[in-house]
Structures are given as structure tokens and as C-alpha cells.
Amino acid sequence: MATARVLLPAALRLLGSATARYGRVLSQPGALAFVLPAAAARLGVAMTGLGLLFSTQHATGSFAVAGGATGAFAIAEAAAGPQVARIVDRWGRRRRYRRRSSSTSPPS
């Protein structure tokens, strides 16, 4: 209990400090116009692992299998990410997206 009395005020001070720093950064001209779309665009990437975990668990009934599938996806993403980034840097996004969209079939 004594530890909680010490840690809680320290955690609240850190939270207040972080909030103040973010407030200063976001109050700069044009910061919100840059941060909000970027955060929204990254939300799908952040949820991919959870979506894969829950859909695999639902399909198989096993969190072990779902965890393995999610881990395999993370490793594949880490291995392929630099190569995809290199292609995008070299050829630009439009060519990369056109190639990728032509390799996938529309949903039926």
C-alpha cells in the first residue's frame, strides 16, 4: 500500500508532464493537420495483429494457433518491410500500389 502512495503521484506527474509537452507540440501552426491524418492512417496497421489474432482464434478455437499465426505474420512483416520501403522509395507509391492492386483479386 505504501508503494502505491509513492508511485501514484509520480505517475500522475509524468502523465501531466507528457500532456504538457504534447500540448506544446500540437499548438504549433500546422501540427494538428499533420498529426491527425497520420494517426488515423496508422490505426489500421496497429490493429492488424489484433484482427489476425482474434479471427484465427475464432476459426481454430485455439489461442496457441492464433498466437503462432500472429507471430509468423509479425516476422514476415519485419522481413518484407524494408524491401517494400525500398521499392516505394525507388519507384514511388503510385507504381507500387498499382502493381499490388493488380496482383489481388476483387472480393466476391
PDB file of N, CA and C in Angstrom:
ATOM      1  N   MET A   1       0.823  -1.206   0.000  1.00  0.00           N
ATOM      2  CA  MET A   1       0.000   0.000   0.000  1.00  0.00           C
ATOM      3  C   MET A   1       0.857   1.255   0.000  1.00  0.00           C
ATOM      4  N   ALA A   2       1.962   1.206   0.743  1.00  0.00           N
ATOM      5  CA  ALA A   2       2.841   2.372   0.787  1.00  0.00           C
ATOM      6  C   ALA A   2       3.450   2.633  -0.583  1.00  0.00           C
ATOM      7  N   THR A   3       3.732   1.560  -1.321  1.00  0.00           N
ATOM      8  CA  THR A   3       4.307   1.719  -2.650  1.00  0.00           C
ATOM      9  C   THR A   3       3.345   2.438  -3.578  1.00  0.00           C
ATOM     10  N   ALA A   4       2.062   2.100  -3.478  1.00  0.00           N
ATOM     11  CA  ALA A   4       1.055   2.749  -4.314  1.00  0.00           C
ATOM     12  C   ALA A   4       0.964   4.236  -3.998  1.00  0.00           C
ATOM     13  N   ARG A   5       1.129   4.594  -2.730  1.00  0.00           N
ATOM     14  CA  ARG A   5       1.070   6.012  -2.346  1.00  0.00           C
ATOM     15  C   ARG A   5       2.240   6.792  -2.923  1.00  0.00           C
ATOM     16  N   VAL A   6       3.348   6.118  -3.123  1.00  0.00           N
ATOM     17  CA  VAL A   6       4.519   6.786  -3.687  1.00  0.00           C
ATOM     18  C   VAL A   6       4.450   6.795  -5.213  1.00  0.00           C
ATOM     19  N   LEU A   7       4.061   5.673  -5.804  1.00  0.00           N
ATOM     20  CA  LEU A   7       4.077   5.550  -7.253  1.00  0.00           C
ATOM     21  C   LEU A   7       2.965   6.331  -7.942  1.00  0.00           C
ATOM     22  N   LEU A   8       1.799   6.393  -7.355  1.00  0.00           N
ATOM     23  CA  LEU A   8       0.677   7.073  -7.997  1.00  0.00           C
ATOM     24  C   LEU A   8       0.952   8.553  -8.232  1.00  0.00           C
ATOM     25  N   PRO A   9       1.406   9.298  -7.231  1.00  0.00           N
ATOM     26  CA  PRO A   9       1.710  10.711  -7.514  1.00  0.00           C
ATOM     27  C   PRO A   9       2.820  10.887  -8.561  1.00  0.00           C
ATOM     28  N   ALA A  10       3.814  10.002  -8.535  1.00  0.00           N
ATOM     29  CA  ALA A  10       4.892  10.090  -9.525  1.00  0.00           C
ATOM     30  C   ALA A  10       4.356   9.824 -10.931  1.00  0.00           C
ATOM     31  N   ALA A  11       3.481   8.833 -11.046  1.00  0.00           N
ATOM     32  CA  ALA A  11       2.893   8.526 -12.359  1.00  0.00           C
ATOM     33  C   ALA A  11       2.026   9.682 -12.836  1.00  0.00           C
ATOM     34  N   LEU A  12       1.273  10.297 -11.950  1.00  0.00           N
ATOM     35  CA  LEU A  12       0.434  11.428 -12.335  1.00  0.00           C
ATOM     36  C   LEU A  12       1.276  12.627 -12.761  1.00  0.00           C
ATOM     37  N   ARG A  13       2.419  12.839 -12.102  1.00  0.00           N
ATOM     38  CA  ARG A  13       3.311  13.935 -12.509  1.00  0.00           C
ATOM     39  C   ARG A  13       3.854  13.681 -13.913  1.00  0.00           C
ATOM     40  N   LEU A  14       4.260  12.432 -14.193  1.00  0.00           N
ATOM     41  CA  LEU A  14       4.763  12.100 -15.522  1.00  0.00           C
ATOM     42  C   LEU A  14       3.685  12.284 -16.585  1.00  0.00           C
ATOM     43  N   LEU A  15       2.463  11.858 -16.265  1.00  0.00           N
ATOM     44  CA  LEU A  15       1.360  11.999 -17.206  1.00  0.00           C
ATOM     45  C   LEU A  15       1.082  13.471 -17.494  1.00  0.00           C
ATOM     46  N   GLY A  16       1.066  14.275 -16.467  1.00  0.00           N
ATOM     47  CA  GLY A  16       0.858  15.713 -16.653  1.00  0.00           C
ATOM     48  C   GLY A  16       1.971  16.343 -17.459  1.00  0.00           C
ATOM     49  N   SER A  17       3.192  15.903 -17.204  1.00  0.00           N
ATOM     50  CA  SER A  17       4.335  16.428 -17.935  1.00  0.00           C
ATOM     51  C   SER A  17       4.245  16.057 -19.418  1.00  0.00           C
ATOM     52  N   ALA A  18       3.882  14.807 -19.715  1.00  0.00           N
ATOM     53  CA  ALA A  18       3.748  14.368 -21.106  1.00  0.00           C
ATOM     54  C   ALA A  18       2.620  15.117 -21.800  1.00  0.00           C
ATOM     55  N   THR A  19       1.518  15.311 -21.101  1.00  0.00           N
ATOM     56  CA  THR A  19       0.386  16.035 -21.669  1.00  0.00           C
ATOM     57  C   THR A  19       0.785  17.471 -22.011  1.00  0.00           C
ATOM     58  N   ALA A  20       1.550  18.091 -21.138  1.00  0.00           N
ATOM     59  CA  ALA A  20       2.002  19.461 -21.397  1.00  0.00           C
ATOM     60  C   ALA A  20       2.928  19.513 -22.610  1.00  0.00           C
ATOM     61  N   ARG A  21       3.827  18.525 -22.724  1.00  0.00           N
ATOM     62  CA  ARG A  21       4.738  18.511 -23.877  1.00  0.00           C
ATOM     63  C   ARG A  21       3.971  18.307 -25.171  1.00  0.00           C
ATOM     64  N   TYR A  22       3.030  17.352 -25.171  1.00  0.00           N
ATOM     65  CA  TYR A  22       2.222  17.141 -26.374  1.00  0.00           C
ATOM     66  C   TYR A  22       1.409  18.389 -26.702  1.00  0.00           C
ATOM     67  N   GLY A  23       0.901  19.040 -25.689  1.00  0.00           N
ATOM     68  CA  GLY A  23       0.140  20.266 -25.915  1.00  0.00           C
ATOM     69  C   GLY A  23       0.977  21.344 -26.579  1.00  0.00           C
ATOM     70  N   ARG A  24       2.225  21.478 -26.125  1.00  0.00           N
ATOM     71  CA  ARG A  24       3.110  22.480 -26.729  1.00  0.00           C
ATOM     72  C   ARG A  24       3.401  22.141 -28.190  1.00  0.00           C
ATOM     73  N   VAL A  25       3.638  20.879 -28.466  1.00  0.00           N
ATOM     74  CA  VAL A  25       3.943  20.476 -29.838  1.00  0.00           C
ATOM     75  C   VAL A  25       2.726  20.668 -30.739  1.00  0.00           C
ATOM     76  N   LEU A  26       1.563  20.222 -30.273  1.00  0.00           N
ATOM     77  CA  LEU A  26       0.354  20.293 -31.096  1.00  0.00           C
ATOM     78  C   LEU A  26      -0.178  21.710 -31.258  1.00  0.00           C
ATOM     79  N   SER A  27       0.283  22.626 -30.427  1.00  0.00           N
ATOM     80  CA  SER A  27      -0.171  24.014 -30.565  1.00  0.00           C
ATOM     81  C   SER A  27       0.601  24.760 -31.654  1.00  0.00           C
ATOM     82  N   GLN A  28       1.640  24.146 -32.200  1.00  0.00           N
ATOM     83  CA  GLN A  28       2.396  24.774 -33.286  1.00  0.00           C
ATOM     84  C   GLN A  28       1.528  24.846 -34.543  1.00  0.00           C
ATOM     85  N   PRO A  29       1.704  25.876 -35.360  1.00  0.00           N
ATOM     86  CA  PRO A  29       0.900  26.002 -36.579  1.00  0.00           C
ATOM     87  C   PRO A  29       1.101  24.801 -37.511  1.00  0.00           C
ATOM     88  N   GLY A  30      -0.001  24.219 -37.930  1.00  0.00           N
ATOM     89  CA  GLY A  30       0.031  23.100 -38.860  1.00  0.00           C
ATOM     90  C   GLY A  30       0.265  21.737 -38.235  1.00  0.00           C
ATOM     91  N   ALA A  31       0.513  21.669 -36.940  1.00  0.00           N
ATOM     92  CA  ALA A  31       0.821  20.386 -36.300  1.00  0.00           C
ATOM     93  C   ALA A  31      -0.379  19.456 -36.318  1.00  0.00           C
ATOM     94  N   LEU A  32      -1.556  19.944 -35.985  1.00  0.00           N
ATOM     95  CA  LEU A  32      -2.739  19.079 -35.970  1.00  0.00           C
ATOM     96  C   LEU A  32      -3.077  18.573 -37.363  1.00  0.00           C
ATOM     97  N   ALA A  33      -2.904  19.415 -38.357  1.00  0.00           N
ATOM     98  CA  ALA A  33      -3.195  18.997 -39.729  1.00  0.00           C
ATOM     99  C   ALA A  33      -2.248  17.884 -40.175  1.00  0.00           C
ATOM    100  N   PHE A  34      -1.085  17.786 -39.565  1.00  0.00           N
ATOM    101  CA  PHE A  34      -0.126  16.735 -39.881  1.00  0.00           C
ATOM    102  C   PHE A  34      -0.365  15.497 -39.017  1.00  0.00           C
ATOM    103  N   VAL A  35      -0.622  15.680 -37.729  1.00  0.00           N
ATOM    104  CA  VAL A  35      -0.695  14.559 -36.776  1.00  0.00           C
ATOM    105  C   VAL A  35      -1.999  13.769 -36.910  1.00  0.00           C
ATOM    106  N   LEU A  36      -3.117  14.422 -37.056  1.00  0.00           N
ATOM    107  CA  LEU A  36      -4.394  13.696 -37.076  1.00  0.00           C
ATOM    108  C   LEU A  36      -4.526  12.731 -38.255  1.00  0.00           C
ATOM    109  N   PRO A  37      -4.248  13.141 -39.488  1.00  0.00           N
ATOM    110  CA  PRO A  37      -4.318  12.157 -40.577  1.00  0.00           C
ATOM    111  C   PRO A  37      -3.284  11.040 -40.434  1.00  0.00           C
ATOM    112  N   ALA A  38      -2.099  11.370 -39.923  1.00  0.00           N
ATOM    113  CA  ALA A  38      -1.069  10.347 -39.746  1.00  0.00           C
ATOM    114  C   ALA A  38      -1.506   9.321 -38.707  1.00  0.00           C
ATOM    115  N   ALA A  39      -2.116   9.780 -37.616  1.00  0.00           N
ATOM    116  CA  ALA A  39      -2.593   8.848 -36.586  1.00  0.00           C
ATOM    117  C   ALA A  39      -3.724   7.977 -37.125  1.00  0.00           C
ATOM    118  N   ALA A  40      -4.616   8.561 -37.883  1.00  0.00           N
ATOM    119  CA  ALA A  40      -5.721   7.777 -38.456  1.00  0.00           C
ATOM    120  C   ALA A  40      -5.200   6.752 -39.458  1.00  0.00           C
ATOM    121  N   ALA A  41      -4.204   7.113 -40.241  1.00  0.00           N
ATOM    122  CA  ALA A  41      -3.654   6.192 -41.230  1.00  0.00           C
ATOM    123  C   ALA A  41      -2.936   5.027 -40.569  1.00  0.00           C
ATOM    124  N   ARG A  42      -2.329   5.245 -39.431  1.00  0.00           N
ATOM    125  CA  ARG A  42      -1.593   4.184 -38.749  1.00  0.00           C
ATOM    126  C   ARG A  42      -2.492   3.275 -37.924  1.00  0.00           C
ATOM    127  N   LEU A  43      -3.705   3.655 -37.703  1.00  0.00           N
ATOM    128  CA  LEU A  43      -4.603   2.858 -36.874  1.00  0.00           C
ATOM    129  C   LEU A  43      -4.850   1.476 -37.471  1.00  0.00           C
ATOM    130  N   GLY A  44      -5.023   1.398 -38.768  1.00  0.00           N
ATOM    131  CA  GLY A  44      -5.241   0.102 -39.406  1.00  0.00           C
ATOM    132  C   GLY A  44      -4.045  -0.820 -39.258  1.00  0.00           C
ATOM    133  N   VAL A  45      -2.849  -0.273 -39.379  1.00  0.00           N
ATOM    134  CA  VAL A  45      -1.638  -1.069 -39.225  1.00  0.00           C
ATOM    135  C   VAL A  45      -1.536  -1.581 -37.791  1.00  0.00           C
ATOM    136  N   ALA A  46      -1.879  -0.752 -36.846  1.00  0.00           N
ATOM    137  CA  ALA A  46      -1.795  -1.155 -35.447  1.00  0.00           C
ATOM    138  C   ALA A  46      -2.813  -2.237 -35.100  1.00  0.00           C
ATOM    139  N   MET A  47      -3.927  -2.267 -35.760  1.00  0.00           N
ATOM    140  CA  MET A  47      -4.977  -3.237 -35.449  1.00  0.00           C
ATOM    141  C   MET A  47      -4.845  -4.554 -36.210  1.00  0.00           C
ATOM    142  N   THR A  48      -3.926  -4.637 -37.153  1.00  0.00           N
ATOM    143  CA  THR A  48      -3.788  -5.844 -37.967  1.00  0.00           C
ATOM    144  C   THR A  48      -3.479  -7.058 -37.109  1.00  0.00           C
ATOM    145  N   GLY A  49      -2.556  -6.926 -36.181  1.00  0.00           N
ATOM    146  CA  GLY A  49      -2.193  -8.048 -35.319  1.00  0.00           C
ATOM    147  C   GLY A  49      -3.360  -8.533 -34.473  1.00  0.00           C
ATOM    148  N   LEU A  50      -4.112  -7.602 -33.908  1.00  0.00           N
ATOM    149  CA  LEU A  50      -5.276  -7.999 -33.101  1.00  0.00           C
ATOM    150  C   LEU A  50      -6.346  -8.654 -33.957  1.00  0.00           C
ATOM    151  N   GLY A  51      -6.586  -8.093 -35.132  1.00  0.00           N
ATOM    152  CA  GLY A  51      -7.577  -8.689 -36.025  1.00  0.00           C
ATOM    153  C   GLY A  51      -7.196 -10.098 -36.426  1.00  0.00           C
ATOM    154  N   LEU A  52      -5.927 -10.288 -36.744  1.00  0.00           N
ATOM    155  CA  LEU A  52      -5.445 -11.620 -37.110  1.00  0.00           C
ATOM    156  C   LEU A  52      -5.555 -12.580 -35.934  1.00  0.00           C
ATOM    157  N   LEU A  53      -5.172 -12.123 -34.751  1.00  0.00           N
ATOM    158  CA  LEU A  53      -5.259 -12.966 -33.556  1.00  0.00           C
ATOM    159  C   LEU A  53      -6.682 -13.429 -33.309  1.00  0.00           C
ATOM    160  N   PHE A  54      -7.616 -12.490 -33.279  1.00  0.00           N
ATOM    161  CA  PHE A  54      -8.998 -12.849 -32.942  1.00  0.00           C
ATOM    162  C   PHE A  54      -9.688 -13.648 -34.041  1.00  0.00           C
ATOM    163  N   SER A  55      -9.408 -13.325 -35.297  1.00  0.00           N
ATOM    164  CA  SER A  55     -10.062 -14.089 -36.365  1.00  0.00           C
ATOM    165  C   SER A  55      -9.507 -15.514 -36.432  1.00  0.00           C
ATOM    166  N   THR A  56      -8.212 -15.678 -36.216  1.00  0.00           N
ATOM    167  CA  THR A  56      -7.634 -17.024 -36.217  1.00  0.00           C
ATOM    168  C   THR A  56      -8.122 -17.817 -35.008  1.00  0.00           C
ATOM    169  N   GLN A  57      -8.216 -17.164 -33.869  1.00  0.00           N
ATOM    170  CA  GLN A  57      -8.715 -17.859 -32.679  1.00  0.00           C
ATOM    171  C   GLN A  57     -10.157 -18.282 -32.879  1.00  0.00           C
ATOM    172  N   HIS A  58     -10.950 -17.447 -33.492  1.00  0.00           N
ATOM    173  CA  HIS A  58     -12.347 -17.779 -33.741  1.00  0.00           C
ATOM    174  C   HIS A  58     -12.455 -18.953 -34.716  1.00  0.00           C
ATOM    175  N   ALA A  59     -11.606 -18.962 -35.730  1.00  0.00           N
ATOM    176  CA  ALA A  59     -11.655 -20.027 -36.743  1.00  0.00           C
ATOM    177  C   ALA A  59     -11.144 -21.357 -36.209  1.00  0.00           C
ATOM    178  N   THR A  60     -10.101 -21.320 -35.366  1.00  0.00           N
ATOM    179  CA  THR A  60      -9.495 -22.560 -34.893  1.00  0.00           C
ATOM    180  C   THR A  60      -9.910 -22.951 -33.485  1.00  0.00           C
ATOM    181  N   GLY A  61     -10.358 -21.978 -32.696  1.00  0.00           N
ATOM    182  CA  GLY A  61     -10.705 -22.247 -31.306  1.00  0.00           C
ATOM    183  C   GLY A  61      -9.492 -22.302 -30.393  1.00  0.00           C
ATOM    184  N   SER A  62      -8.318 -21.944 -30.886  1.00  0.00           N
ATOM    185  CA  SER A  62      -7.092 -22.054 -30.099  1.00  0.00           C
ATOM    186  C   SER A  62      -6.331 -20.734 -30.120  1.00  0.00           C
ATOM    187  N   PHE A  63      -6.036 -20.249 -28.923  1.00  0.00           N
ATOM    188  CA  PHE A  63      -5.206 -19.046 -28.841  1.00  0.00           C
ATOM    189  C   PHE A  63      -3.759 -19.370 -29.172  1.00  0.00           C
ATOM    190  N   ALA A  64      -3.333 -20.626 -28.961  1.00  0.00           N
ATOM    191  CA  ALA A  64      -1.957 -21.016 -29.297  1.00  0.00           C
ATOM    192  C   ALA A  64      -1.736 -20.932 -30.811  1.00  0.00           C
ATOM    193  N   VAL A  65      -2.669 -21.459 -31.570  1.00  0.00           N
ATOM    194  CA  VAL A  65      -2.563 -21.389 -33.030  1.00  0.00           C
ATOM    195  C   VAL A  65      -2.647 -19.934 -33.476  1.00  0.00           C
ATOM    196  N   ALA A  66      -3.549 -19.181 -32.879  1.00  0.00           N
ATOM    197  CA  ALA A  66      -3.708 -17.773 -33.236  1.00  0.00           C
ATOM    198  C   ALA A  66      -2.439 -16.985 -32.914  1.00  0.00           C
ATOM    199  N   GLY A  67      -1.827 -17.270 -31.776  1.00  0.00           N
ATOM    200  CA  GLY A  67      -0.572 -16.604 -31.424  1.00  0.00           C
ATOM    201  C   GLY A  67       0.542 -16.954 -32.386  1.00  0.00           C
ATOM    202  N   GLY A  68       0.591 -18.228 -32.800  1.00  0.00           N
ATOM    203  CA  GLY A  68       1.593 -18.635 -33.786  1.00  0.00           C
ATOM    204  C   GLY A  68       1.397 -17.938 -35.113  1.00  0.00           C
ATOM    205  N   ALA A  69       0.156 -17.833 -35.546  1.00  0.00           N
ATOM    206  CA  ALA A  69      -0.128 -17.155 -36.814  1.00  0.00           C
ATOM    207  C   ALA A  69       0.222 -15.673 -36.722  1.00  0.00           C
ATOM    208  N   THR A  70      -0.098 -15.056 -35.612  1.00  0.00           N
ATOM    209  CA  THR A  70       0.212 -13.638 -35.431  1.00  0.00           C
ATOM    210  C   THR A  70       1.718 -13.422 -35.377  1.00  0.00           C
ATOM    211  N   GLY A  71       2.431 -14.325 -34.692  1.00  0.00           N
ATOM    212  CA  GLY A  71       3.890 -14.234 -34.646  1.00  0.00           C
ATOM    213  C   GLY A  71       4.519 -14.408 -36.014  1.00  0.00           C
ATOM    214  N   ALA A  72       4.007 -15.380 -36.779  1.00  0.00           N
ATOM    215  CA  ALA A  72       4.523 -15.598 -38.130  1.00  0.00           C
ATOM    216  C   ALA A  72       4.275 -14.368 -39.008  1.00  0.00           C
ATOM    217  N   PHE A  73       3.117 -13.757 -38.857  1.00  0.00           N
ATOM    218  CA  PHE A  73       2.814 -12.545 -39.613  1.00  0.00           C
ATOM    219  C   PHE A  73       3.770 -11.422 -39.229  1.00  0.00           C
ATOM    220  N   ALA A  74       4.054 -11.277 -37.939  1.00  0.00           N
ATOM    221  CA  ALA A  74       4.957 -10.213 -37.491  1.00  0.00           C
ATOM    222  C   ALA A  74       6.359 -10.418 -38.046  1.00  0.00           C
ATOM    223  N   ILE A  75       6.822 -11.663 -38.054  1.00  0.00           N
ATOM    224  CA  ILE A  75       8.153 -11.948 -38.599  1.00  0.00           C
ATOM    225  C   ILE A  75       8.183 -11.664 -40.104  1.00  0.00           C
ATOM    226  N   ALA A  76       7.152 -12.096 -40.811  1.00  0.00           N
ATOM    227  CA  ALA A  76       7.090 -11.850 -42.257  1.00  0.00           C
ATOM    228  C   ALA A  76       7.025 -10.358 -42.553  1.00  0.00           C
ATOM    229  N   GLU A  77       6.266  -9.637 -41.754  1.00  0.00           N
ATOM    230  CA  GLU A  77       6.158  -8.186 -41.951  1.00  0.00           C
ATOM    231  C   GLU A  77       7.492  -7.498 -41.689  1.00  0.00           C
ATOM    232  N   ALA A  78       8.202  -7.956 -40.659  1.00  0.00           N
ATOM    233  CA  ALA A  78       9.517  -7.375 -40.355  1.00  0.00           C
ATOM    234  C   ALA A  78      10.532  -7.700 -41.446  1.00  0.00           C
ATOM    235  N   ALA A  79      10.413  -8.879 -42.034  1.00  0.00           N
ATOM    236  CA  ALA A  79      11.349  -9.270 -43.093  1.00  0.00           C
ATOM    237  C   ALA A  79      11.044  -8.552 -44.404  1.00  0.00           C
ATOM    238  N   ALA A  80       9.767  -8.378 -44.719  1.00  0.00           N
ATOM    239  CA  ALA A  80       9.384  -7.779 -46.001  1.00  0.00           C
ATOM    240  C   ALA A  80       9.335  -6.257 -45.948  1.00  0.00           C
ATOM    241  N   GLY A  81       9.175  -5.682 -44.786  1.00  0.00           N
ATOM    242  CA  GLY A  81       9.022  -4.236 -44.667  1.00  0.00           C
ATOM    243  C   GLY A  81      10.123  -3.425 -45.305  1.00  0.00           C
ATOM    244  N   PRO A  82      11.400  -3.726 -45.027  1.00  0.00           N
ATOM    245  CA  PRO A  82      12.460  -2.931 -45.655  1.00  0.00           C
ATOM    246  C   PRO A  82      12.477  -3.041 -47.183  1.00  0.00           C
ATOM    247  N   GLN A  83      12.147  -4.215 -47.709  1.00  0.00           N
ATOM    248  CA  GLN A  83      12.128  -4.368 -49.162  1.00  0.00           C
ATOM    249  C   GLN A  83      10.989  -3.559 -49.786  1.00  0.00           C
ATOM    250  N   VAL A  84       9.842  -3.581 -49.150  1.00  0.00           N
ATOM    251  CA  VAL A  84       8.711  -2.786 -49.643  1.00  0.00           C
ATOM    252  C   VAL A  84       9.058  -1.301 -49.584  1.00  0.00           C
ATOM    253  N   ALA A  85       9.676  -0.884 -48.506  1.00  0.00           N
ATOM    254  CA  ALA A  85      10.065   0.519 -48.369  1.00  0.00           C
ATOM    255  C   ALA A  85      11.079   0.909 -49.445  1.00  0.00           C
ATOM    256  N   ARG A  86      11.997   0.011 -49.763  1.00  0.00           N
ATOM    257  CA  ARG A  86      12.984   0.282 -50.799  1.00  0.00           C
ATOM    258  C   ARG A  86      12.301   0.452 -52.156  1.00  0.00           C
ATOM    259  N   ILE A  87      11.322  -0.393 -52.452  1.00  0.00           N
ATOM    260  CA  ILE A  87      10.591  -0.290 -53.720  1.00  0.00           C
ATOM    261  C   ILE A  87       9.829   1.021 -53.785  1.00  0.00           C
ATOM    262  N   VAL A  88       9.175   1.378 -52.686  1.00  0.00           N
ATOM    263  CA  VAL A  88       8.410   2.623 -52.657  1.00  0.00           C
ATOM    264  C   VAL A  88       9.338   3.819 -52.817  1.00  0.00           C
ATOM    265  N   ASP A  89      10.503   3.774 -52.157  1.00  0.00           N
ATOM    266  CA  ASP A  89      11.445   4.885 -52.296  1.00  0.00           C
ATOM    267  C   ASP A  89      11.981   5.000 -53.716  1.00  0.00           C
ATOM    268  N   ARG A  90      12.208   3.870 -54.343  1.00  0.00           N
ATOM    269  CA  ARG A  90      12.782   3.901 -55.689  1.00  0.00           C
ATOM    270  C   ARG A  90      11.752   4.270 -56.741  1.00  0.00           C
ATOM    271  N   TRP A  91      10.583   3.680 -56.707  1.00  0.00           N
ATOM    272  CA  TRP A  91       9.615   3.829 -57.789  1.00  0.00           C
ATOM    273  C   TRP A  91       8.438   4.735 -57.448  1.00  0.00           C
ATOM    274  N   GLY A  92       8.266   5.071 -56.201  1.00  0.00           N
ATOM    275  CA  GLY A  92       7.136   5.902 -55.800  1.00  0.00           C
ATOM    276  C   GLY A  92       5.934   5.060 -55.409  1.00  0.00           C
ATOM    277  N   ARG A  93       5.014   5.680 -54.723  1.00  0.00           N
ATOM    278  CA  ARG A  93       3.852   4.952 -54.206  1.00  0.00           C
ATOM    279  C   ARG A  93       2.890   4.508 -55.287  1.00  0.00           C
ATOM    280  N   ARG A  94       2.648   5.339 -56.265  1.00  0.00           N
ATOM    281  CA  ARG A  94       1.639   5.002 -57.283  1.00  0.00           C
ATOM    282  C   ARG A  94       1.977   3.712 -58.007  1.00  0.00           C
ATOM    283  N   ARG A  95       3.204   3.566 -58.421  1.00  0.00           N
ATOM    284  CA  ARG A  95       3.580   2.355 -59.145  1.00  0.00           C
ATOM    285  C   ARG A  95       3.479   1.135 -58.229  1.00  0.00           C
ATOM    286  N   ARG A  96       3.875   1.274 -56.993  1.00  0.00           N
ATOM    287  CA  ARG A  96       3.806   0.167 -56.032  1.00  0.00           C
ATOM    288  C   ARG A  96       2.349  -0.222 -55.794  1.00  0.00           C
ATOM    289  N   TYR A  97       1.490   0.734 -55.590  1.00  0.00           N
ATOM    290  CA  TYR A  97       0.081   0.425 -55.333  1.00  0.00           C
ATOM    291  C   TYR A  97      -0.586  -0.182 -56.566  1.00  0.00           C
ATOM    292  N   ARG A  98      -0.258   0.330 -57.742  1.00  0.00           N
ATOM    293  CA  ARG A  98      -0.843  -0.214 -58.964  1.00  0.00           C
ATOM    294  C   ARG A  98      -0.439  -1.678 -59.124  1.00  0.00           C
ATOM    295  N   ARG A  99       0.825  -1.990 -58.887  1.00  0.00           N
ATOM    296  CA  ARG A  99       1.306  -3.356 -59.011  1.00  0.00           C
ATOM    297  C   ARG A  99       0.624  -4.255 -57.977  1.00  0.00           C
ATOM    298  N   ARG A 100       0.500  -3.769 -56.756  1.00  0.00           N
ATOM    299  CA  ARG A 100      -0.107  -4.584 -55.713  1.00  0.00           C
ATOM    300  C   ARG A 100      -1.594  -4.792 -55.980  1.00  0.00           C
ATOM    301  N   SER A 101      -2.288  -3.762 -56.410  1.00  0.00           N
ATOM    302  CA  SER A 101      -3.718  -3.902 -56.651  1.00  0.00           C
ATOM    303  C   SER A 101      -3.998  -4.810 -57.845  1.00  0.00           C
ATOM    304  N   SER A 102      -3.085  -4.871 -58.802  1.00  0.00           N
ATOM    305  CA  SER A 102      -3.293  -5.748 -59.929  1.00  0.00           C
ATOM    306  C   SER A 102      -3.011  -7.203 -59.576  1.00  0.00           C
ATOM    307  N   SER A 103      -2.291  -7.434 -58.476  1.00  0.00           N
ATOM    308  CA  SER A 103      -1.975  -8.810 -58.087  1.00  0.00           C
ATOM    309  C   SER A 103      -3.017  -9.395 -57.161  1.00  0.00           C
ATOM    310  N   THR A 104      -3.962  -8.602 -56.700  1.00  0.00           N
ATOM    311  CA  THR A 104      -5.017  -9.104 -55.816  1.00  0.00           C
ATOM    312  C   THR A 104      -6.319  -9.156 -56.591  1.00  0.00           C
ATOM    313  N   SER A 105      -7.136 -10.106 -56.225  1.00  0.00           N
ATOM    314  CA  SER A 105      -8.426 -10.216 -56.907  1.00  0.00           C
ATOM    315  C   SER A 105      -9.501  -9.478 -56.112  1.00  0.00           C
ATOM    316  N   PRO A 106     -10.502  -8.962 -56.778  1.00  0.00           N
ATOM    317  CA  PRO A 106     -11.570  -8.275 -56.063  1.00  0.00           C
ATOM    318  C   PRO A 106     -12.372  -9.267 -55.219  1.00  0.00           C
ATOM    319  N   PRO A 107     -12.968  -8.793 -54.128  1.00  0.00           N
ATOM    320  CA  PRO A 107     -13.755  -9.702 -53.292  1.00  0.00           C
ATOM    321  C   PRO A 107     -14.983 -10.201 -54.042  1.00  0.00           C
ATOM    322  N   SER A 108     -15.353 -11.426 -53.760  1.00  0.00           N
ATOM    323  CA  SER A 108     -16.523 -11.981 -54.452  1.00  0.00           C
ATOM    324  C   SER A 108     -17.733 -12.015 -53.549  1.00  0.00           C
TER     325      SER A 108
END
